[in-house]
Amino acid sequence: MASDVSPPTRPATMLAIVMPGHHPWDGRGRIRISDKTLTGMIAYQERWPGTVTMVTRGKLESSDSNLGLNWIDIDDLPFNVEVVEGFADSTSLRTASVVMAPHTKEYEWLLDLDSKTVFYTENLSADWAASELREATGFILRLRLRLGWMRHERIRQRMARRADGLQCNGRAVWAAYGRSSRNALVYYDTRLELAHVQASEPRGSETSTNGPSPLRIAFSGRYLPIKGPGYVIKVHERLVDLGVAHHVSLIGAGPLEDELRARAGAGVEFLEPMEFASQWTSHVRENVDVMLLPHVLGDPSGTYLEAAGLGVPVVGFENAALSALVQEFGLGWTAPMGDVDGLASIIKRLSEDRAELAAKASAGRKAMLSHHAAAEFDRRVAHLAALAG
C-alpha cells in the first residue's frame, strides 16, 4: 500500500551546523550561547546563499565552562536554531543541502543522509589520548584507553575519506586527515578582524636608565587543566628566582581560579573575562608584551592567532597546534611539554633581547593580515557553497 505521508521537503540551500555538547535553554524560546559561537554563526549567515541553522541539544540548566555566555531570544537571531534532545531527531540535518559537524565518531552516521557532509577537524586523536593517559593509572586502564583511541582514529580516517569535504583547523590536522579527503581545506579559526591587526603598529621597547621595562606577560582563557594556567604560576616563580623583572596577568575564569589565586604571589594579577572586540583586543595590544599559553592539549586555540595578530608573540608548550603555527608563521616559541624551566628560559631571553620579541611580533601581524576572521570565513563558506552547487 502506498504511504500517504509525504517525505520532508528540502529547503533551498540550507546549511545546517551541528554544535556539539548541550546548550542551556529555557525549554521555550531562549538559549544561552557564547559570544564566540554567536559571532561565528552570524558570519556563516552573512555569507551563505540561503538559510543557516544551528542544531544543538538543549539542557534545562545554566552551568557551562565557556566564557562570554549570554541568554538570547531565538527569534531575535539572524539564523535559525533547532534545539533537539538528540541529533538523530533533527529535521534540519535530514533536509539541509550541506551539513557541517565535528570530525568525531559520534557523527559518522551523518554520512548516510542525503545531505552533503563536511566535517570540521581540530584535534589529533593522539593529543586526546595523551591527555587522558596523563591522568590514567594502571596497566589495564592505560591499555584500554590506547586501544579505544586507536579504534577512534580508524573511524576518523574513514570519515575523512567518505565525507564530501573536510575543513582542517591548522596544518597539524590537515597533515593527519586532509590527505585522506577528496576535498580538504585548511583554515585558521580566529575572531580577529583586519582592523584589529592594522591597529597593532610595532611598539618600541620602553627603557629607563636601568634598562628595559619589566616584561608584561599574560595568560588568557578558561582556567582548566588542559589550558595549563597552573604552569603560568610555576613559570612566574622560576622568573622570580632568576631575577627577571616581569609582571603576570591572568585573564579569564574557571574551576581552577581559587587554587590559582591561593598559589599566586606578588606580581600576579587576575582580570575578569573581557568582551573580545571592544575590550580584550585593546587591552592585549596596549598592556601585554608576550602571551604565555602553556596548553597541554594540542587544540588550535584561537588565542594563539589573536594575540599574534595584535603584535603579541606566544610562548607555550610544543603541542601539535602551536608547533605548527610557530613553524608556519614564526609567531612565537615553544618548549617541551611540561618543561617549566624551558618556558622560563625563553622568557628570560626575551626580557634581555627585545629585538627578538619585536621580530616575532612583526611575523604574527603579517600572518594575520591574510588570515583574519573575515578572510577565513570567506574561504570556509565558499568551500561549503561549492558543494551545494
C-alpha positions as a printed NumPy array, in Angstrom:
array([[ 0.   ,  0.   ,  0.   ],
       [ 1.33 ,  3.407, -0.895],
       [ 2.016,  5.723,  2.023],
       [ 0.082,  8.994,  2.164],
       [ 2.851, 10.589,  4.275],
       [ 4.966, 12.934,  2.177],
       [ 8.75 , 12.909,  2.695],
       [10.233, 16.034,  4.285],
       [10.912, 18.772,  1.775],
       [14.446, 20.062,  1.401],
       [14.697, 23.822,  1.974],
       [16.578, 25.619, -0.782],
       [20.286, 25.864,  0.042],
       [20.14 , 25.308,  3.762],
       [23.375, 24.944,  5.733],
       [22.926, 23.03 ,  8.997],
       [25.729, 23.289, 11.542],
       [25.992, 20.776, 14.378],
       [27.009, 22.493, 17.615],
       [28.28 , 19.733, 19.925],
       [27.586, 19.407, 23.61 ],
       [24.49 , 20.851, 25.218],
       [23.344, 24.473, 25.257],
       [21.398, 25.773, 28.242],
       [17.906, 26.854, 27.241],
       [14.612, 27.607, 28.94 ],
       [12.595, 24.972, 27.089],
       [10.768, 27.627, 25.09 ],
       [12.392, 30.445, 23.127],
       [15.583, 31.472, 24.909],
       [19.021, 29.901, 24.6  ],
       [22.362, 30.64 , 26.257],
       [25.282, 30.773, 23.829],
       [28.773, 32.208, 23.917],
       [29.854, 35.392, 22.186],
       [32.275, 33.366, 20.083],
       [29.572, 30.981, 18.862],
       [27.22 , 33.863, 18.126],
       [29.877, 35.729, 16.135],
       [30.699, 32.624, 14.105],
       [27.091, 31.759, 13.316],
       [26.384, 35.32 , 12.174],
       [29.447, 35.181,  9.932],
       [28.109, 31.998,  8.287],
       [24.673, 33.518,  7.736],
       [26.114, 36.72 ,  6.248],
       [27.989, 34.718,  3.607],
       [25.78 , 31.687,  2.941],
       [23.44 , 31.947, -0.103],
       [20.408, 30.71 ,  1.806],
       [19.419, 29.885,  5.369],
       [21.716, 28.729,  8.164],
       [20.513, 26.574, 11.053],
       [22.422, 25.834, 14.236],
       [21.439, 22.402, 15.539],
       [22.16 , 21.754, 19.19 ],
       [20.994, 19.707, 22.139],
       [19.295, 21.647, 24.917],
       [19.656, 21.328, 28.667],
       [17.41 , 22.949, 31.243],
       [20.222, 24.389, 33.346],
       [22.662, 27.277, 33.192],
       [26.046, 25.782, 34.141],
       [28.703, 25.916, 31.428],
       [32.513, 26.299, 31.36 ],
       [32.59 , 28.592, 28.329],
       [33.272, 32.294, 28.743],
       [31.098, 35.134, 27.477],
       [27.738, 33.351, 27.741],
       [24.501, 35.287, 27.261],
       [20.783, 34.474, 27.182],
       [19.3  , 35.323, 23.782],
       [15.803, 35.108, 22.31 ],
       [15.983, 32.642, 19.429],
       [13.537, 34.736, 17.38 ],
       [15.957, 37.686, 17.548],
       [18.808, 35.77 , 15.912],
       [19.594, 36.26 , 12.206],
       [19.996, 32.494, 11.793],
       [17.755, 29.566, 12.685],
       [18.18 , 27.436, 15.808],
       [16.858, 23.902, 16.198],
       [17.075, 22.543, 19.747],
       [16.751, 18.756, 19.915],
       [17.011, 16.043, 22.523],
       [19.32 , 14.029, 20.282],
       [20.881, 14.917, 16.935],
       [19.18 , 11.933, 15.294],
       [15.863, 13.732, 15.999],
       [16.834, 16.764, 13.923],
       [14.746, 17.637, 10.888],
       [17.311, 20.166,  9.708],
       [20.094, 17.618,  9.442],
       [17.929, 15.451,  7.191],
       [16.743, 18.236,  4.907],
       [19.761, 20.535,  4.612],
       [21.753, 20.952,  1.421],
       [25.002, 20.824,  3.397],
       [25.637, 19.615,  6.94 ],
       [28.759, 20.604,  8.856],
       [29.682, 18.666, 12.001],
       [32.628, 17.812, 14.255],
       [35.061, 15.195, 12.985],
       [34.448, 12.634, 15.72 ],
       [32.923,  9.158, 15.65 ],
       [29.596, 10.346, 17.143],
       [28.728, 11.951, 13.805],
       [29.71 ,  9.254, 11.306],
       [26.007,  8.419, 10.819],
       [25.536, 11.77 ,  9.065],
       [27.326, 10.283,  6.055],
       [24.294,  8.083,  5.407],
       [21.984, 11.073,  4.899],
       [21.216, 12.649,  1.534],
       [22.843, 15.94 ,  2.519],
       [26.398, 16.813,  1.556],
       [28.501, 16.278,  4.687],
       [31.534, 18.309,  5.713],
       [33.432, 17.633,  8.918],
       [35.486, 20.267, 10.683],
       [38.511, 18.808, 12.418],
       [40.623, 20.468, 15.093],
       [42.392, 17.899, 17.258],
       [44.539, 14.849, 16.715],
       [43.362, 11.61 , 18.29 ],
       [46.892, 11.248, 19.642],
       [46.527, 14.5  , 21.588],
       [43.228, 13.447, 23.142],
       [44.768, 10.087, 24.04 ],
       [47.822, 11.711, 25.6  ],
       [45.605, 13.982, 27.686],
       [43.661, 11.031, 29.097],
       [46.76 ,  8.899, 29.599],
       [48.385, 11.596, 31.736],
       [45.602, 11.123, 34.271],
       [45.296,  7.309, 33.987],
       [46.961,  4.833, 36.336],
       [47.308,  1.098, 35.992],
       [48.359, -1.003, 33.022],
       [44.879, -2.328, 32.15 ],
       [43.244,  1.1  , 32.144],
       [46.024,  2.623, 30.062],
       [45.835, -0.275, 27.597],
       [42.072,  0.137, 27.228],
       [42.491,  3.859, 26.605],
       [45.129,  3.261, 23.941],
       [43.022,  0.646, 22.156],
       [39.959,  2.849, 22.345],
       [41.737,  5.792, 20.762],
       [43.225,  3.562, 18.075],
       [39.678,  2.496, 17.122],
       [38.549,  6.106, 17.182],
       [41.394,  7.103, 14.89 ],
       [40.468,  4.419, 12.344],
       [36.888,  5.735, 12.348],
       [38.079,  9.321, 11.854],
       [40.264,  8.323,  8.907],
       [37.279,  6.509,  7.369],
       [35.086,  9.577,  7.916],
       [37.658, 11.807,  6.213],
       [37.683,  9.515,  3.169],
       [33.884,  9.254,  2.903],
       [32.921, 12.868,  3.612],
       [32.139, 15.293,  0.804],
       [34.539, 17.754,  2.384],
       [36.848, 18.307,  5.315],
       [37.792, 21.619,  6.932],
       [41.055, 21.404,  8.879],
       [41.793, 23.975, 11.567],
       [45.545, 24.261, 11.072],
       [48.313, 22.326,  9.385],
       [48.65 , 19.67 , 12.087],
       [45.19 , 18.16 , 11.491],
       [45.495, 18.705,  7.737],
       [48.635, 16.549,  7.742],
       [46.798, 13.86 ,  9.709],
       [43.436, 13.825,  7.878],
       [43.387, 16.257,  4.985],
       [45.322, 13.97 ,  2.692],
       [42.652, 11.289,  3.147],
       [39.933, 13.658,  1.96 ],
       [38.973, 14.299, -1.639],
       [38.105, 17.911, -0.807],
       [40.056, 19.344,  2.144],
       [40.514, 22.968,  3.177],
       [42.997, 24.365,  5.698],
       [41.642, 27.282,  7.743],
       [42.588, 29.201, 10.894],
       [39.87 , 29.791, 13.47 ],
       [40.003, 33.34 , 14.821],
       [37.746, 36.232, 15.792],
       [40.399, 38.843, 14.984],
       [39.257, 41.344, 12.364],
       [41.509, 43.065,  9.858],
       [41.023, 46.41 , 11.621],
       [42.411, 44.914, 14.827],
       [45.552, 43.792, 13.036],
       [46.015, 47.083, 11.221],
       [45.707, 48.972, 14.502],
       [48.554, 46.957, 16.036],
       [51.526, 49.004, 14.961],
       [55.023, 47.902, 16.073],
       [55.914, 49.167, 19.52 ],
       [59.314, 50.31 , 20.66 ],
       [60.881, 48.898, 23.822],
       [60.202, 51.03 , 26.866],
       [63.513, 51.701, 28.579],
       [64.8  , 53.597, 31.573],
       [68.219, 54.352, 32.963],
       [68.143, 50.867, 34.486],
       [67.387, 49.096, 31.187],
       [64.218, 47.675, 29.6  ],
       [60.953, 47.911, 31.499],
       [59.58 , 44.779, 33.2  ],
       [58.255, 42.26 , 30.699],
       [54.464, 42.136, 30.689],
       [53.283, 38.509, 30.467],
       [49.669, 37.392, 30.162],
       [47.6  , 34.223, 30.079],
       [44.111, 34.379, 28.612],
       [41.468, 31.668, 28.606],
       [39.483, 29.305, 30.755],
       [41.074, 28.159, 33.99 ],
       [41.022, 24.473, 33.086],
       [43.805, 21.865, 33.395],
       [44.098, 21.431, 29.591],
       [44.803, 25.166, 29.22 ],
       [47.72 , 24.978, 31.66 ],
       [47.159, 28.078, 33.841],
       [48.905, 26.339, 36.723],
       [52.089, 26.302, 34.664],
       [51.853, 30.089, 34.386],
       [52.209, 30.373, 38.175],
       [55.171, 27.968, 38.089],
       [56.888, 29.961, 35.351],
       [56.322, 33.143, 37.359],
       [58.034, 31.526, 40.345],
       [61.017, 30.495, 38.188],
       [61.317, 34.006, 36.773],
       [61.357, 35.439, 40.294],
       [64.179, 33.05 , 41.172],
       [66.052, 34.094, 38.009],
       [65.696, 37.764, 38.855],
       [63.717, 38.591, 35.708],
       [61.753, 41.826, 36.029],
       [58.226, 40.998, 34.943],
       [54.528, 41.179, 35.679],
       [51.958, 38.408, 35.065],
       [48.248, 38.814, 34.43 ],
       [45.704, 36.031, 34.044],
       [42.594, 36.97 , 32.08 ],
       [39.677, 34.581, 32.405],
       [37.653, 32.426, 34.764],
       [37.058, 28.776, 35.52 ],
       [37.076, 26.   , 38.124],
       [40.792, 26.39 , 38.941],
       [40.503, 30.06 , 39.887],
       [40.515, 29.65 , 43.67 ],
       [43.509, 27.319, 43.511],
       [45.418, 29.682, 41.218],
       [44.727, 32.691, 43.424],
       [45.907, 30.78 , 46.5  ],
       [49.19 , 29.849, 44.79 ],
       [49.872, 33.199, 43.13 ],
       [52.223, 35.603, 44.849],
       [53.167, 39.209, 44.331],
       [53.437, 40.263, 40.723],
       [50.43 , 38.196, 39.576],
       [47.19 , 39.947, 38.651],
       [43.804, 38.335, 37.973],
       [41.49 , 40.05 , 35.487],
       [37.882, 39.219, 34.7  ],
       [36.936, 37.9  , 31.242],
       [36.666, 40.69 , 28.683],
       [34.42 , 41.246, 25.69 ],
       [36.622, 40.314, 22.776],
       [36.291, 43.051, 20.152],
       [35.788, 46.089, 22.38 ],
       [37.936, 45.208, 25.417],
       [40.247, 42.212, 25.029],
       [41.915, 43.3  , 21.805],
       [42.79 , 46.783, 23.038],
       [43.921, 45.527, 26.451],
       [46.255, 42.917, 24.975],
       [47.608, 45.297, 22.349],
       [48.387, 48.013, 24.905],
       [49.321, 46.048, 28.031],
       [50.96 , 42.757, 27.032],
       [54.421, 42.006, 25.605],
       [54.223, 38.224, 25.436],
       [51.343, 35.751, 25.796],
       [52.13 , 32.665, 27.879],
       [49.778, 29.852, 26.789],
       [51.111, 26.514, 28.106],
       [48.263, 24.356, 26.795],
       [48.803, 20.658, 27.442],
       [46.276, 19.664, 24.77 ],
       [47.206, 20.407, 21.167],
       [43.985, 22.276, 20.466],
       [44.146, 25.008, 17.809],
       [43.352, 27.763, 20.269],
       [42.183, 30.967, 18.64 ],
       [44.112, 32.881, 21.309],
       [47.405, 31.925, 19.643],
       [46.494, 33.745, 16.441],
       [44.531, 36.532, 18.077],
       [47.443, 37.53 , 20.31 ],
       [49.921, 37.221, 17.448],
       [47.814, 39.421, 15.189],
       [47.854, 42.128, 17.865],
       [51.644, 42.112, 17.87 ],
       [51.964, 39.903, 20.973],
       [54.052, 36.743, 20.342],
       [53.174, 33.456, 22.04 ],
       [55.229, 31.208, 24.316],
       [53.884, 27.718, 25.06 ],
       [54.452, 24.005, 25.013],
       [55.302, 22.287, 21.747],
       [51.882, 20.729, 21.267],
       [50.818, 19.876, 17.732],
       [48.817, 23.045, 17.086],
       [51.211, 25.656, 18.442],
       [54.259, 23.916, 16.989],
       [52.658, 24.011, 13.536],
       [51.837, 27.725, 13.85 ],
       [55.354, 28.566, 15.025],
       [56.827, 26.613, 12.132],
       [54.494, 28.129,  9.52 ],
       [54.25 , 31.734, 10.697],
       [57.098, 32.235, 13.186],
       [54.715, 33.806, 15.703],
       [56.374, 32.577, 18.898],
       [58.414, 29.954, 20.711],
       [57.816, 26.513, 22.223],
       [59.378, 24.407, 24.976],
       [58.98 , 20.648, 25.511],
       [55.69 , 19.595, 27.08 ],
       [55.754, 20.212, 30.834],
       [59.153, 21.927, 30.764],
       [58.659, 24.9  , 33.087],
       [62.363, 25.727, 33.089],
       [62.277, 25.759, 29.279],
       [59.434, 28.289, 29.235],
       [61.158, 30.446, 31.848],
       [64.417, 30.321, 29.888],
       [62.678, 31.601, 26.735],
       [61.034, 34.451, 28.619],
       [64.292, 35.391, 30.36 ],
       [65.977, 35.648, 26.958],
       [63.155, 37.823, 25.641],
       [63.403, 40.152, 28.613],
       [67.031, 40.767, 27.601],
       [66.544, 40.779, 23.816],
       [63.568, 42.925, 22.902],
       [64.655, 42.881, 19.241],
       [63.856, 39.155, 19.062],
       [60.476, 39.869, 20.626],
       [59.792, 42.615, 18.085],
       [60.727, 40.341, 15.157],
       [58.229, 37.69 , 16.236],
       [55.59 , 40.368, 16.804],
       [56.066, 41.551, 13.23 ],
       [55.762, 37.982, 11.904],
       [52.473, 37.434, 13.757],
       [50.929, 40.642, 12.445],
       [51.991, 39.797,  8.902],
       [50.37 , 36.352,  9.081],
       [47.075, 37.703, 10.364],
       [46.814, 40.33 ,  7.637],
       [45.929, 37.362,  5.402],
       [44.192, 35.124,  7.945],
       [41.89 , 37.48 ,  9.841],
       [38.348, 36.347, 10.631],
       [36.592, 37.74 ,  7.553],
       [39.127, 36.203,  5.163],
       [38.848, 32.804,  6.842],
       [35.042, 32.783,  6.843],
       [35.018, 33.84 ,  3.183],
       [37.16 , 30.818,  2.316],
       [35.223, 28.387,  4.505],
       [31.793, 29.379,  3.224],
       [32.976, 29.358, -0.396],
       [34.184, 25.788,  0.183],
       [30.77 , 24.781,  1.592],
       [28.782, 26.623, -1.079],
       [30.694, 24.874, -3.87 ],
       [29.393, 21.558, -2.527],
       [25.829, 22.85 , -2.552],
       [26.205, 23.686, -6.241]])
